[in-house]
Each structure stands twice: as C-alpha cells, then as structure tokens.
GROMACS .gro file of C-alpha atoms in nm:
model
  483
    1MET     CA    1   2.829   1.175  -2.371
    2ARG     CA    2   3.191   1.217  -2.400
    3THR     CA    3   3.284   1.532  -2.185
    4THR     CA    4   3.522   1.735  -2.420
    5ASP     CA    5   3.413   2.067  -2.273
    6GLN     CA    6   3.380   2.053  -1.896
    7ASN     CA    7   3.236   2.400  -1.828
    8ALA     CA    8   3.004   2.394  -2.133
    9CYS     CA    9   2.869   2.064  -2.023
   10ALA     CA   10   2.853   2.143  -1.644
   11ALA     CA   11   2.653   2.469  -1.786
   12ALA     CA   12   2.369   2.257  -1.979
   13ILE     CA   13   2.330   2.040  -1.700
   14LYS     CA   14   2.269   2.333  -1.451
   15SER     CA   15   2.033   2.490  -1.749
   16ALA     CA   16   1.788   2.156  -1.713
   17PHE     CA   17   1.674   2.273  -1.338
   18TYR     CA   18   1.459   2.581  -1.300
   19GLN     CA   19   1.712   2.732  -1.094
   20SER     CA   20   2.056   2.675  -1.185
   21ASN     CA   21   2.182   2.755  -0.848
   22SER     CA   22   2.031   2.466  -0.721
   23VAL     CA   23   2.351   2.243  -0.843
   24GLN     CA   24   2.661   2.334  -0.626
   25THR     CA   25   2.975   2.309  -0.862
   26LEU     CA   26   3.348   2.159  -0.687
   27GLU     CA   27   3.652   2.233  -0.908
   28ILE     CA   28   3.922   1.971  -0.831
   29PRO     CA   29   4.265   2.025  -0.978
   30LEU     CA   30   4.425   1.741  -1.109
   31LEU     CA   31   4.699   1.849  -1.343
   32GLU     CA   32   4.862   2.180  -1.460
   33THR     CA   33   4.604   2.197  -1.697
   34ASP     CA   34   4.325   1.950  -1.635
   35GLN     CA   35   4.042   1.957  -1.376
   36ALA     CA   36   3.734   1.776  -1.242
   37LEU     CA   37   3.443   1.929  -1.199
   38VAL     CA   38   3.165   1.781  -0.972
   39LEU     CA   39   2.852   1.863  -0.972
   40PHE     CA   40   2.591   1.764  -0.683
   41ILE     CA   41   2.233   1.943  -0.483
   42GLN     CA   42   2.342   2.066  -0.153
   43GLU     CA   43   2.051   1.953   0.042
   44ILE     CA   44   2.025   1.610  -0.030
   45VAL     CA   45   2.412   1.514  -0.067
   46ASP     CA   46   2.630   1.369   0.228
   47GLN     CA   47   2.944   1.596   0.256
   48ASN     CA   48   3.131   1.343   0.460
   49LYS     CA   49   3.056   1.113   0.145
   50LEU     CA   50   3.137   1.356  -0.113
   51HIS     CA   51   3.486   1.414   0.048
   52ALA     CA   52   3.569   1.057   0.113
   53LEU     CA   53   3.433   0.897  -0.231
   54ILE     CA   54   3.525   1.168  -0.481
   55VAL     CA   55   3.767   1.480  -0.326
   56ASP     CA   56   3.990   1.227  -0.109
   57PRO     CA   57   4.042   0.992  -0.426
   58LEU     CA   58   4.106   1.266  -0.642
   59THR     CA   59   4.350   1.440  -0.455
   60ARG     CA   60   4.551   1.129  -0.381
   61PHE     CA   61   4.543   1.088  -0.777
   62ARG     CA   62   4.715   1.409  -0.841
   63LEU     CA   63   5.007   1.300  -0.604
   64ALA     CA   64   5.036   0.969  -0.769
   65LYS     CA   65   4.998   1.094  -1.125
   66GLN     CA   66   5.361   1.212  -1.092
   67SER     CA   67   5.449   0.832  -1.003
   68TYR     CA   68   5.220   0.666  -1.259
   69PRO     CA   69   5.161   0.905  -1.572
   70THR     CA   70   4.956   0.675  -1.787
   71GLU     CA   71   4.710   0.620  -1.508
   72SER     CA   72   4.341   0.660  -1.594
   73VAL     CA   73   4.168   0.872  -1.300
   74THR     CA   74   3.865   0.700  -1.371
   75THR     CA   75   4.034   0.414  -1.150
   76TRP     CA   76   4.066   0.592  -0.858
   77LEU     CA   77   3.666   0.666  -0.830
   78LYS     CA   78   3.603   0.307  -0.742
   79ASP     CA   79   3.281   0.373  -0.630
   80GLY     CA   80   3.179   0.548  -0.940
   81THR     CA   81   2.946   0.410  -1.221
   82PRO     CA   82   3.055   0.577  -1.578
   83LEU     CA   83   2.741   0.682  -1.806
   84PRO     CA   84   2.832   0.605  -2.159
   85ASN     CA   85   2.585   0.783  -2.402
   86ALA     CA   86   2.437   0.964  -2.112
   87THR     CA   87   2.209   1.237  -2.191
   88VAL     CA   88   2.155   1.562  -1.976
   89GLU     CA   89   1.793   1.459  -1.879
   90GLN     CA   90   1.941   1.121  -1.743
   91ILE     CA   91   2.215   1.313  -1.532
   92LYS     CA   92   1.941   1.566  -1.382
   93ARG     CA   93   1.747   1.258  -1.263
   94GLU     CA   94   2.025   1.090  -1.100
   95MET     CA   95   2.130   1.407  -0.921
   96MET     CA   96   1.764   1.443  -0.775
   97ASN     CA   97   1.832   1.109  -0.645
   98GLY     CA   98   2.113   1.208  -0.459
   99GLN     CA   99   2.402   1.135  -0.688
  100ALA     CA  100   2.718   1.344  -0.742
  101VAL     CA  101   2.832   1.420  -1.122
  102VAL     CA  102   3.223   1.391  -1.175
  103LEU     CA  103   3.300   1.547  -1.532
  104LEU     CA  104   3.659   1.457  -1.618
  105LYS     CA  105   3.790   1.581  -1.972
  106ASN     CA  106   3.767   1.327  -2.266
  107GLU     CA  107   3.575   1.106  -2.021
  108GLN     CA  108   3.214   0.970  -1.953
  109PRO     CA  109   3.043   1.126  -1.676
  110VAL     CA  110   3.078   0.928  -1.362
  111LEU     CA  111   2.801   0.884  -1.076
  112ILE     CA  112   2.856   0.877  -0.746
  113ASP     CA  113   2.589   0.781  -0.488
  114CYS     CA  114   2.647   1.064  -0.196
  115ALA     CA  115   2.259   1.067  -0.113
  116MET     CA  116   2.182   1.190   0.246
  117TRP     CA  117   1.819   1.111   0.309
  118ASN     CA  118   1.662   1.179   0.647
  119VAL     CA  119   1.433   0.882   0.695
  120ARG     CA  120   1.253   0.731   1.056
  121SER     CA  121   1.429   0.473   1.194
  122VAL     CA  122   1.270   0.108   1.176
  123SER     CA  123   1.031   0.094   1.475
  124VAL     CA  124   0.709  -0.118   1.545
  125PRO     CA  125   0.397  -0.172   1.287
  126LEU     CA  126   0.171   0.136   1.304
  127THR     CA  127  -0.097  -0.051   1.104
  128SER     CA  128  -0.086  -0.421   1.164
  129SER     CA  129   0.004  -0.534   1.492
  130VAL     CA  130   0.038  -0.867   1.601
  131TYR     CA  131  -0.041  -1.070   1.955
  132GLU     CA  132   0.319  -1.211   1.898
  133GLY     CA  133   0.596  -1.219   1.603
  134PRO     CA  134   0.871  -1.001   1.499
  135ALA     CA  135   0.795  -0.613   1.596
  136SER     CA  136   1.017  -0.450   1.312
  137ALA     CA  137   0.796  -0.227   1.031
  138LEU     CA  138   0.894  -0.110   0.715
  139THR     CA  139   1.013   0.263   0.683
  140GLU     CA  140   0.987   0.530   0.429
  141SER     CA  141   1.344   0.446   0.280
  142LEU     CA  142   1.372   0.189  -0.031
  143ASP     CA  143   1.697   0.036   0.077
  144VAL     CA  144   1.621   0.015   0.455
  145ASN     CA  145   1.306  -0.222   0.302
  146MET     CA  146   1.491  -0.413   0.109
  147ASN     CA  147   1.730  -0.482   0.381
  148LEU     CA  148   1.460  -0.616   0.607
  149LEU     CA  149   1.281  -0.816   0.328
  150ARG     CA  150   1.614  -0.982   0.247
  151ASN     CA  151   1.660  -1.018   0.622
  152TYR     CA  152   1.344  -1.216   0.647
  153PHE     CA  153   1.346  -1.410   0.329
  154ARG     CA  154   1.734  -1.499   0.291
  155SER     CA  155   1.715  -1.710  -0.038
  156PRO     CA  156   1.921  -1.677  -0.384
  157GLU     CA  157   1.606  -1.674  -0.561
  158LEU     CA  158   1.440  -1.396  -0.448
  159ALA     CA  159   1.421  -1.145  -0.732
  160ILE     CA  160   1.426  -0.738  -0.738
  161GLU     CA  161   1.368  -0.543  -1.011
  162THR     CA  162   1.389  -0.139  -0.993
  163LEU     CA  163   1.229   0.127  -1.220
  164GLU     CA  164   1.117   0.456  -1.203
  165VAL     CA  165   0.782   0.655  -1.249
  166GLY     CA  166   0.730   0.991  -1.283
  167GLU     CA  167   0.814   1.262  -1.544
  168ASN     CA  168   0.921   1.555  -1.355
  169ALA     CA  169   0.948   1.431  -0.970
  170ALA     CA  170   1.044   1.045  -1.028
  171LYS     CA  171   0.994   0.804  -0.759
  172LYS     CA  172   1.206   0.497  -0.721
  173MET     CA  173   1.032   0.141  -0.640
  174ALA     CA  174   1.128  -0.210  -0.649
  175ILE     CA  175   0.921  -0.521  -0.789
  176VAL     CA  176   1.022  -0.785  -0.553
  177SER     CA  177   0.907  -1.174  -0.645
  178LEU     CA  178   1.025  -1.541  -0.589
  179HIS     CA  179   1.182  -1.720  -0.899
  180GLY     CA  180   1.011  -2.063  -0.891
  181LYS     CA  181   0.705  -1.944  -0.699
  182THR     CA  182   0.568  -1.625  -0.892
  183ASN     CA  183   0.446  -1.652  -1.229
  184PRO     CA  184   0.673  -1.469  -1.461
  185ASP     CA  185   0.388  -1.323  -1.666
  186LEU     CA  186   0.258  -1.195  -1.351
  187VAL     CA  187   0.583  -0.985  -1.275
  188LYS     CA  188   0.566  -0.868  -1.657
  189GLU     CA  189   0.201  -0.768  -1.609
  190VAL     CA  190   0.289  -0.558  -1.312
  191ARG     CA  191   0.571  -0.431  -1.514
  192GLU     CA  192   0.362  -0.296  -1.780
  193ARG     CA  193   0.096  -0.156  -1.530
  194LEU     CA  194   0.330   0.083  -1.381
  195LYS     CA  195   0.541   0.181  -1.727
  196GLN     CA  196   0.219   0.283  -1.851
  197VAL     CA  197   0.152   0.525  -1.547
  198HIS     CA  198   0.250   0.875  -1.718
  199VAL     CA  199   0.226   1.121  -1.423
  200ALA     CA  200   0.454   1.432  -1.371
  201GLU     CA  201   0.485   1.429  -1.001
  202PHE     CA  202   0.479   1.086  -0.879
  203ILE     CA  203   0.445   1.212  -0.479
  204ILE     CA  204   0.216   0.919  -0.334
  205SER     CA  205   0.220   0.548  -0.334
  206GLN     CA  206  -0.160   0.527  -0.443
  207ILE     CA  207  -0.093   0.621  -0.778
  208ALA     CA  208   0.079   0.280  -0.804
  209THR     CA  209  -0.185   0.121  -0.625
  210ASP     CA  210  -0.445   0.250  -0.882
  211ALA     CA  211  -0.247   0.108  -1.154
  212LEU     CA  212  -0.192  -0.227  -1.028
  213GLU     CA  213  -0.575  -0.282  -0.946
  214GLY     CA  214  -0.682  -0.160  -1.273
  215LYS     CA  215  -1.059  -0.125  -1.366
  216GLY     CA  216  -1.321  -0.175  -1.122
  217PHE     CA  217  -1.445   0.001  -0.825
  218LEU     CA  218  -1.558  -0.026  -0.427
  219PHE     CA  219  -1.316  -0.342  -0.333
  220PRO     CA  220  -0.964  -0.325  -0.330
  221ARG     CA  221  -0.782  -0.533  -0.524
  222THR     CA  222  -0.416  -0.500  -0.386
  223MET     CA  223  -0.315  -0.479  -0.021
  224ALA     CA  224  -0.106  -0.243   0.184
  225ASN     CA  225   0.109  -0.379   0.460
  226ASP     CA  226   0.424  -0.270   0.660
  227ARG     CA  227   0.538  -0.550   0.812
  228PRO     CA  228   0.838  -0.746   0.640
  229ASP     CA  229   0.759  -1.075   0.803
  230ALA     CA  230   0.373  -1.043   0.620
  231CYS     CA  231   0.568  -0.957   0.287
  232ALA     CA  232   0.802  -1.220   0.341
  233LEU     CA  233   0.521  -1.487   0.331
  234ALA     CA  234   0.327  -1.315   0.043
  235LEU     CA  235   0.634  -1.357  -0.152
  236ALA     CA  236   0.630  -1.776  -0.051
  237LYS     CA  237   0.292  -1.797  -0.177
  238GLY     CA  238   0.370  -1.672  -0.502
  239LYS     CA  239   0.269  -1.283  -0.474
  240ILE     CA  240   0.442  -0.994  -0.574
  241VAL     CA  241   0.558  -0.703  -0.353
  242LEU     CA  242   0.621  -0.353  -0.468
  243LEU     CA  243   0.792  -0.140  -0.249
  244VAL     CA  244   0.781   0.254  -0.338
  245GLU     CA  245   1.062   0.500  -0.202
  246GLY     CA  246   0.877   0.728   0.081
  247SER     CA  247   0.601   0.495   0.156
  248PRO     CA  248   0.627   0.295   0.419
  249LEU     CA  249   0.375   0.048   0.324
  250ALA     CA  250   0.431  -0.220   0.092
  251ILE     CA  251   0.175  -0.322  -0.201
  252LEU     CA  252   0.117  -0.697  -0.189
  253ALA     CA  253  -0.064  -0.812  -0.539
  254PRO     CA  254  -0.239  -0.976  -0.665
  255SER     CA  255  -0.485  -0.940  -0.357
  256LEU     CA  256  -0.803  -1.161  -0.378
  257PHE     CA  257  -1.115  -1.120  -0.138
  258PHE     CA  258  -1.036  -1.393   0.099
  259HIS     CA  259  -0.668  -1.248   0.145
  260PHE     CA  260  -0.838  -0.972   0.358
  261PHE     CA  261  -0.962  -1.196   0.589
  262GLN     CA  262  -0.613  -1.319   0.674
  263ASN     CA  263  -0.391  -1.177   0.933
  264GLN     CA  264  -0.016  -1.238   1.012
  265ASP     CA  265  -0.182  -1.366   1.379
  266ASP     CA  266  -0.308  -1.642   1.194
  267TYR     CA  267   0.053  -1.792   1.123
  268LEU     CA  268   0.206  -1.698   1.448
  269SER     CA  269  -0.059  -1.868   1.707
  270GLU     CA  270  -0.278  -2.188   1.716
  271PHE     CA  271  -0.576  -2.019   1.767
  272GLY     CA  272  -0.577  -1.859   1.421
  273ARG     CA  273  -0.555  -2.174   1.234
  274PHE     CA  274  -0.924  -2.272   1.322
  275GLY     CA  275  -1.114  -1.983   1.501
  276ALA     CA  276  -0.983  -1.659   1.368
  277ARG     CA  277  -1.080  -1.629   1.000
  278PRO     CA  278  -1.434  -1.773   1.055
  279LEU     CA  279  -1.485  -1.519   1.295
  280ARG     CA  280  -1.346  -1.244   1.054
  281TYR     CA  281  -1.591  -1.360   0.799
  282LEU     CA  282  -1.886  -1.386   1.069
  283TYR     CA  283  -1.789  -1.020   1.179
  284PHE     CA  284  -1.802  -0.893   0.810
  285PHE     CA  285  -2.139  -1.036   0.767
  286ILE     CA  286  -2.283  -0.864   1.084
  287ALA     CA  287  -2.107  -0.524   0.996
  288THR     CA  288  -2.229  -0.522   0.659
  289PHE     CA  289  -2.600  -0.653   0.675
  290PHE     CA  290  -2.713  -0.626   1.065
  291PRO     CA  291  -2.838  -0.281   1.043
  292ALA     CA  292  -3.022  -0.342   0.730
  293ILE     CA  293  -3.188  -0.663   0.891
  294THR     CA  294  -3.339  -0.472   1.164
  295VAL     CA  295  -3.489  -0.217   0.961
  296ALA     CA  296  -3.664  -0.473   0.728
  297ILE     CA  297  -3.790  -0.659   1.020
  298ILE     CA  298  -3.916  -0.316   1.212
  299ARG     CA  299  -4.092  -0.219   0.855
  300PHE     CA  300  -4.218  -0.546   0.758
  301HIS     CA  301  -4.219  -0.843   0.987
  302LEU     CA  302  -4.308  -0.728   1.376
  303ASP     CA  303  -4.579  -1.023   1.371
  304HIS     CA  304  -4.323  -1.255   1.285
  305ILE     CA  305  -4.094  -1.221   1.603
  306PRO     CA  306  -4.176  -1.270   1.962
  307THR     CA  307  -4.421  -1.014   2.095
  308GLU     CA  308  -4.172  -0.921   2.390
  309VAL     CA  309  -3.899  -0.842   2.110
  310ALA     CA  310  -4.165  -0.667   1.898
  311ASN     CA  311  -4.288  -0.438   2.162
  312GLN     CA  312  -3.924  -0.306   2.222
  313LEU     CA  313  -3.900  -0.238   1.854
  314VAL     CA  314  -4.217  -0.054   1.823
  315LYS     CA  315  -4.086   0.186   2.054
  316THR     CA  316  -3.856   0.293   1.837
  317HIS     CA  317  -4.110   0.500   1.679
  318GLU     CA  318  -4.150   0.696   1.985
  319THR     CA  319  -3.822   0.913   1.881
  320LEU     CA  320  -3.805   1.220   1.713
  321ALA     CA  321  -3.738   1.062   1.382
  322PRO     CA  322  -3.823   0.728   1.223
  323TYR     CA  323  -3.579   0.408   1.287
  324THR     CA  324  -3.386   0.440   0.953
  325ILE     CA  325  -3.326   0.784   0.969
  326GLU     CA  326  -3.165   0.766   1.321
  327LEU     CA  327  -2.945   0.455   1.202
  328VAL     CA  328  -2.813   0.658   0.890
  329PHE     CA  329  -2.751   0.963   1.120
  330VAL     CA  330  -2.580   0.765   1.404
  331ILE     CA  331  -2.354   0.572   1.155
  332LEU     CA  332  -2.277   0.926   0.989
  333LEU     CA  333  -2.192   1.063   1.318
  334LEU     CA  334  -1.946   0.818   1.405
  335GLN     CA  335  -1.794   0.825   1.089
  336LEU     CA  336  -1.733   1.179   1.146
  337ILE     CA  337  -1.584   1.111   1.494
  338MET     CA  338  -1.330   0.829   1.363
  339ASP     CA  339  -1.240   1.061   1.068
  340GLY     CA  340  -1.159   1.332   1.311
  341SER     CA  341  -1.002   1.142   1.556
  342TYR     CA  342  -0.735   1.057   1.281
  343ARG     CA  343  -0.700   1.401   1.165
  344LEU     CA  344  -0.747   1.640   1.439
  345PRO     CA  345  -0.446   1.740   1.668
  346GLY     CA  346  -0.387   1.514   1.989
  347ASN     CA  347  -0.483   1.806   2.228
  348THR     CA  348  -0.862   1.839   2.053
  349ILE     CA  349  -0.930   1.452   2.039
  350PHE     CA  350  -1.063   1.442   2.385
  351ALA     CA  351  -1.339   1.747   2.317
  352VAL     CA  352  -1.451   1.545   1.986
  353THR     CA  353  -1.489   1.254   2.132
  354PHE     CA  354  -1.656   1.363   2.469
  355ILE     CA  355  -1.879   1.564   2.255
  356GLY     CA  356  -1.951   1.273   2.041
  357THR     CA  357  -2.039   1.038   2.338
  358MET     CA  358  -2.274   1.284   2.497
  359LEU     CA  359  -2.479   1.322   2.115
  360ILE     CA  360  -2.493   0.917   2.138
  361SER     CA  361  -2.542   0.824   2.502
  362ASP     CA  362  -2.811   0.813   2.786
  363ILE     CA  363  -2.830   1.192   2.723
  364ALA     CA  364  -2.948   1.166   2.406
  365THR     CA  365  -3.154   0.841   2.448
  366ASN     CA  366  -3.337   1.077   2.758
  367VAL     CA  367  -3.511   1.339   2.535
  368SER     CA  368  -3.591   1.056   2.271
  369LEU     CA  369  -3.334   1.197   2.002
  370PHE     CA  370  -3.218   0.806   1.989
  371HIS     CA  371  -3.326   0.497   2.111
  372PRO     CA  372  -3.133   0.273   2.287
  373ILE     CA  373  -3.160  -0.013   2.028
  374THR     CA  374  -3.047   0.227   1.744
  375ILE     CA  375  -2.687   0.269   1.977
  376VAL     CA  376  -2.680  -0.106   2.028
  377VAL     CA  377  -2.710  -0.189   1.655
  378ILE     CA  378  -2.475   0.071   1.537
  379GLY     CA  379  -2.222  -0.028   1.845
  380VAL     CA  380  -2.202  -0.384   1.750
  381CYS     CA  381  -2.185  -0.293   1.346
  382TYR     CA  382  -1.862  -0.048   1.431
  383ILE     CA  383  -1.682  -0.304   1.707
  384THR     CA  384  -1.772  -0.584   1.400
  385SER     CA  385  -1.575  -0.394   1.152
  386PHE     CA  386  -1.273  -0.340   1.362
  387PRO     CA  387  -1.103  -0.680   1.280
  388VAL     CA  388  -1.137  -0.544   0.905
  389LEU     CA  389  -1.047  -0.189   0.995
  390ASN     CA  390  -0.700  -0.203   0.850
  391ARG     CA  391  -0.754  -0.465   0.613
  392GLY     CA  392  -0.902  -0.266   0.312
  393LEU     CA  393  -1.244  -0.363   0.380
  394LEU     CA  394  -1.406  -0.069   0.575
  395SER     CA  395  -1.511   0.140   0.278
  396PRO     CA  396  -1.695  -0.102   0.076
  397ILE     CA  397  -1.874  -0.213   0.436
  398PHE     CA  398  -1.974   0.130   0.505
  399PHE     CA  399  -2.117   0.196   0.177
  400ILE     CA  400  -2.270  -0.111   0.125
  401ARG     CA  401  -2.427  -0.100   0.454
  402ILE     CA  402  -2.600   0.234   0.390
  403THR     CA  403  -2.735   0.114   0.080
  404LEU     CA  404  -2.887  -0.173   0.213
  405ILE     CA  405  -3.055   0.029   0.489
  406ILE     CA  406  -3.208   0.252   0.209
  407VAL     CA  407  -3.356  -0.038   0.012
  408ALA     CA  408  -3.454  -0.259   0.327
  409HIS     CA  409  -3.645   0.047   0.438
  410PHE     CA  410  -3.863   0.064   0.086
  411PHE     CA  411  -3.837  -0.320  -0.019
  412GLY     CA  412  -3.772  -0.500   0.280
  413PHE     CA  413  -3.547  -0.847   0.272
  414ALA     CA  414  -3.640  -0.893  -0.112
  415GLY     CA  415  -3.479  -0.541  -0.192
  416MET     CA  416  -3.159  -0.667   0.009
  417PHE     CA  417  -3.156  -0.981  -0.165
  418ALA     CA  418  -3.142  -0.813  -0.503
  419VAL     CA  419  -2.852  -0.538  -0.365
  420THR     CA  420  -2.667  -0.861  -0.239
  421THR     CA  421  -2.676  -1.038  -0.552
  422ALA     CA  422  -2.550  -0.758  -0.781
  423VAL     CA  423  -2.267  -0.679  -0.540
  424ILE     CA  424  -2.185  -1.049  -0.557
  425ILE     CA  425  -2.194  -1.040  -0.959
  426HIS     CA  426  -1.985  -0.716  -0.940
  427MET     CA  427  -1.725  -0.874  -0.749
  428ALA     CA  428  -1.743  -1.199  -0.977
  429HIS     CA  429  -1.650  -0.960  -1.250
  430LEU     CA  430  -1.383  -0.812  -1.063
  431ARG     CA  431  -1.009  -0.905  -1.144
  432SER     CA  432  -0.672  -0.827  -0.942
  433LEU     CA  433  -0.387  -0.877  -1.211
  434GLY     CA  434  -0.645  -1.084  -1.445
  435ILE     CA  435  -0.702  -1.321  -1.137
  436PRO     CA  436  -1.060  -1.370  -1.041
  437TYR     CA  437  -1.141  -1.161  -0.721
  438LEU     CA  438  -1.381  -1.422  -0.570
  439TYR     CA  439  -1.143  -1.695  -0.632
  440PRO     CA  440  -1.144  -2.016  -0.570
  441PHE     CA  441  -1.536  -1.941  -0.420
  442ILE     CA  442  -1.644  -1.837  -0.782
  443PRO     CA  443  -1.544  -2.037  -0.983
  444PHE     CA  444  -1.601  -2.294  -0.736
  445GLN     CA  445  -1.328  -2.494  -0.652
  446PRO     CA  446  -1.359  -2.664  -0.286
  447ASP     CA  447  -1.033  -2.820  -0.345
  448LYS     CA  448  -0.831  -2.501  -0.362
  449TRP     CA  449  -0.984  -2.381  -0.043
  450HIS     CA  450  -0.663  -2.519   0.195
  451ASP     CA  451  -0.578  -2.160   0.299
  452THR     CA  452  -0.890  -1.942   0.299
  453ILE     CA  453  -1.154  -2.043   0.556
  454PHE     CA  454  -0.895  -2.200   0.770
  455ARG     CA  455  -0.556  -2.229   0.777
  456PRO     CA  456  -0.378  -2.541   0.715
  457THR     CA  457  -0.039  -2.660   0.855
  458LEU     CA  458   0.233  -2.421   0.827
  459THR     CA  459   0.443  -2.633   0.611
  460MET     CA  460   0.129  -2.674   0.358
  461ALA     CA  461   0.040  -2.309   0.361
  462ILE     CA  462   0.423  -2.235   0.264
  463ASN     CA  463   0.521  -2.544   0.032
  464LYS     CA  464   0.152  -2.559  -0.117
  465PRO     CA  465  -0.033  -2.206  -0.165
  466THR     CA  466  -0.328  -2.145  -0.274
  467PRO     CA  467  -0.264  -2.139  -0.661
  468LEU     CA  468  -0.338  -1.796  -0.855
  469PRO     CA  469  -0.454  -1.864  -1.209
  470PHE     CA  470  -0.338  -1.589  -1.397
  471LYS     CA  471  -0.483  -1.542  -1.760
  472LYS     CA  472  -0.268  -1.271  -1.953
  473ALA     CA  473  -0.560  -1.178  -2.187
  474GLU     CA  474  -0.809  -1.113  -1.907
  475ALA     CA  475  -0.492  -0.905  -1.744
  476ALA     CA  476  -0.483  -0.684  -2.021
  477GLN     CA  477  -0.844  -0.614  -2.069
  478ASN     CA  478  -0.858  -0.514  -1.700
  479ARG     CA  479  -0.587  -0.229  -1.728
  480ARG     CA  480  -0.673   0.110  -1.724
  481GLY     CA  481  -0.485   0.206  -1.990
  482SER     CA  482  -0.190   0.477  -2.012
  483TYR     CA  483  -0.311   0.772  -1.774
   0.00000   0.00000   0.00000
C-alpha cells in the first residue's frame, strides 16, 4: 500500500493489535508540511538501533533537503526494506518480529530491523556432549544458530530457506540443505509439511517435529541435536536441518533407526570407528529384553538352567510380591525418580534421590520387599539405556520393556517372539519423510551398510554417505495432513 494519509494508516496498524497502546509512534519532521511516522513495539526494539538507523538519517535528510530538493527520503534509509503492496496484517507480523515501520507521505512503508531479543550466549552443549571436539552449542536465536552453522559448514552450496508458521503468534524457521547432496524433492516435502501446519500460536518446536514425522507412533522419525558440528555432518550426508526461532535444538530429518545409534564421538575418536556402535546395539537389546527374559526363565524354564542359578531365582518367591510385580514396580519407581530429578528444584533433588535409594537398597531387600536379583536386573537395564538416553529411543525402550515383561509372564518366550515380530513389522511400515525407517536393513541391502554398524573412514563417510531412497508418493501418503 502507498501511504497517502499517514495518520489513517497508522491508526489501521494500531487497530490490528488487541491493545493499540502496545504500538509506539514517533513523529519526525522532514519539511514544513511533511513528517515521518515511525511505528514500533517498545519492548522488543533496540532504542540505539532506532536512533542510528531511522532518527539520525531522517534528521540528516531534513538538513540536506535545503541543498538537494529533489532527493527522495528513502535513499537515506539505507538499511530499510520497502514493502510494495503491503497489507496491515503483513506489517503487524513484521512488527512482532522487531521491525520498525516508517510511514512516509506518498511512499511505500519501509521496514527497518531494530529487534532486540535477550537470548542466551553460545555455551557448551547440554544434551549431546562428547569426549573431545568442538564445545559450542546452538542457542535460542535463529541468526546466531545460522551463524554457527555457516562457521562449521563454509560452503557456497549451503541453501537456507526461511519461512513463518503460525497464524497469530508466528515463529520463523530455516530449512537448511546442501545443494548437490540433498534431494530437492526431499526439501520440497519438508516445505510442504511445514506449510500444512495451521496453528494459531506456534510456541514450541515440537509442532514442527510432529509435522515432519508424519503418521506413525512410538519410534521417533526425526532427531534433535544442539551441536552445530553434528548439524554440519548431517548436511554432508544429504539430510535436512531445521532451525526454529526460540529453540536451541536443531531438527535433523530424515532420521532412520540406525541414525539413533550414531554419535558425534564416532567421528571424533578411533574407538568410535569399530567399538562404539555395536555396543550401542547390544545395550539397546539388553535394556529392552533383559527383564522379560528373566521373567520367562523364572516362569517356564527353571529346569533348563544350572541348579545354582535356579535356586537363586526360586528365592524371588520369598518376597512380598511375585517377581513380575517387583520388576514393574521398580521400573515405575525409577522412572518416577528420573522424571522428578529433571523437574524438581535443585535443593529437593537430593531428598528425592535419597528416599528412592532407600526404597531400592539394602533396606528394601532386608525386609523382603524386593529380591536382590530384581535390583540387579533393573540396574543393568537402566545403565545400558543411558547411551541412547538423549537419542530419542528411551520412550520406545520403556514401553516395549513393560509390554514384554507382561507378555513373558503369561506366554514366555513364545509371547516375546510374537511381540518382537509385531514391533519389527510396525517399524518396517514406518517412514521418515518417505524413507523406510529400517533402511538399509529392511529392505535388506548389505552394500549400503558402510556407515551403519561400523563407521567407515571419514573421507568415505563424508564423500559417500549412505543414500536415502526418497519416494515422493510414499512421502505424500505419510503426511499427517493439514492440522
């Protein structure tokens, strides 16, 4: 829109806000009859930027106008962006992002970025630390995160596309990909899924995660990471990195099952090349199946194991509750302690952990509340689940573990085999942005295993990453749809 009546235009913009006094107006005289109106939201605008980018240039223009009467005022606003055919709604959204709007008579509105956001400075990673390597982490600022990413990935082929999601309280996000490595159809699919999100207030980044994961449940199909070097490596492998304003975690997609057993340590140390990943697969198996295996043995196969071991297991019946009930109770108790330790104030964590330790320590075993074998089994399960604690698999491990324990109590190993088969079939039907979740294990393609169980040489891992077989039709069917 072209501003013919500045006061009327300013009134229309203010009326778009619930409280019109949220918008501050600054009048700057230009000539005897002309003036510039500057509209901004005081709480999110840097006053120093406001004066340096708007007030001072317009003041200098007023003084120079006497010598250069034909010069346009917009030439003095060098940091401004004119908005041709702008609507009130568009101007309102830009102001909510910290933009100041300059209204000039018979000119297009001009936007100038004067945003001032109080954000956390760059610090060490909180969710994905490594033994050695870079120690900087993403923050809640989109600009800072893109700066960090460009620092780690200094390539002219880096493609960054920004968009906004949210009708009332919108959030900016950046879709980052690598030209020549990332499938363009994959980028288009991510863009389409994000555009299908219709939400009034985009407050948390989990909304974007749900949109990218599509249909399916239990197993995550995207991965969150706060390390810019890990994001750079994901780009080199043809994946997409989604950065959301206000979130210190980047969303990496697509993320297949084997991706959750990879760690940045694998590429920063020699041990990660051969020993780390196979151990993580083993830890996943132990954390998921070990309790159910002990239940099946105690219930149905005591006569098939050595007598000394069988005698120890038979003693579990001397406790107050059956072995299966003990296992489930201790699992739920430890889960309660873990959830509480994350959410309670620091001065109360010690009390909670102390009480929880008393419940599952020698005191509990001496009064025959729990058998020592129960404590050992659950302790092994939780210790082996720590390597995948921050990789997204903790929730699937917990629910599958409980299900297997209950099934093993009634049906033994046959029931465990049936449940495991059903889980594998479910995983085989999952898709991460149209890519089979168990690829390259299902479909079985051993020639694509070079960066799955073991890490190849770094040059091969970067130059010849495991291909991602994107299928546009399957990706479209896997979308959640507009919501």
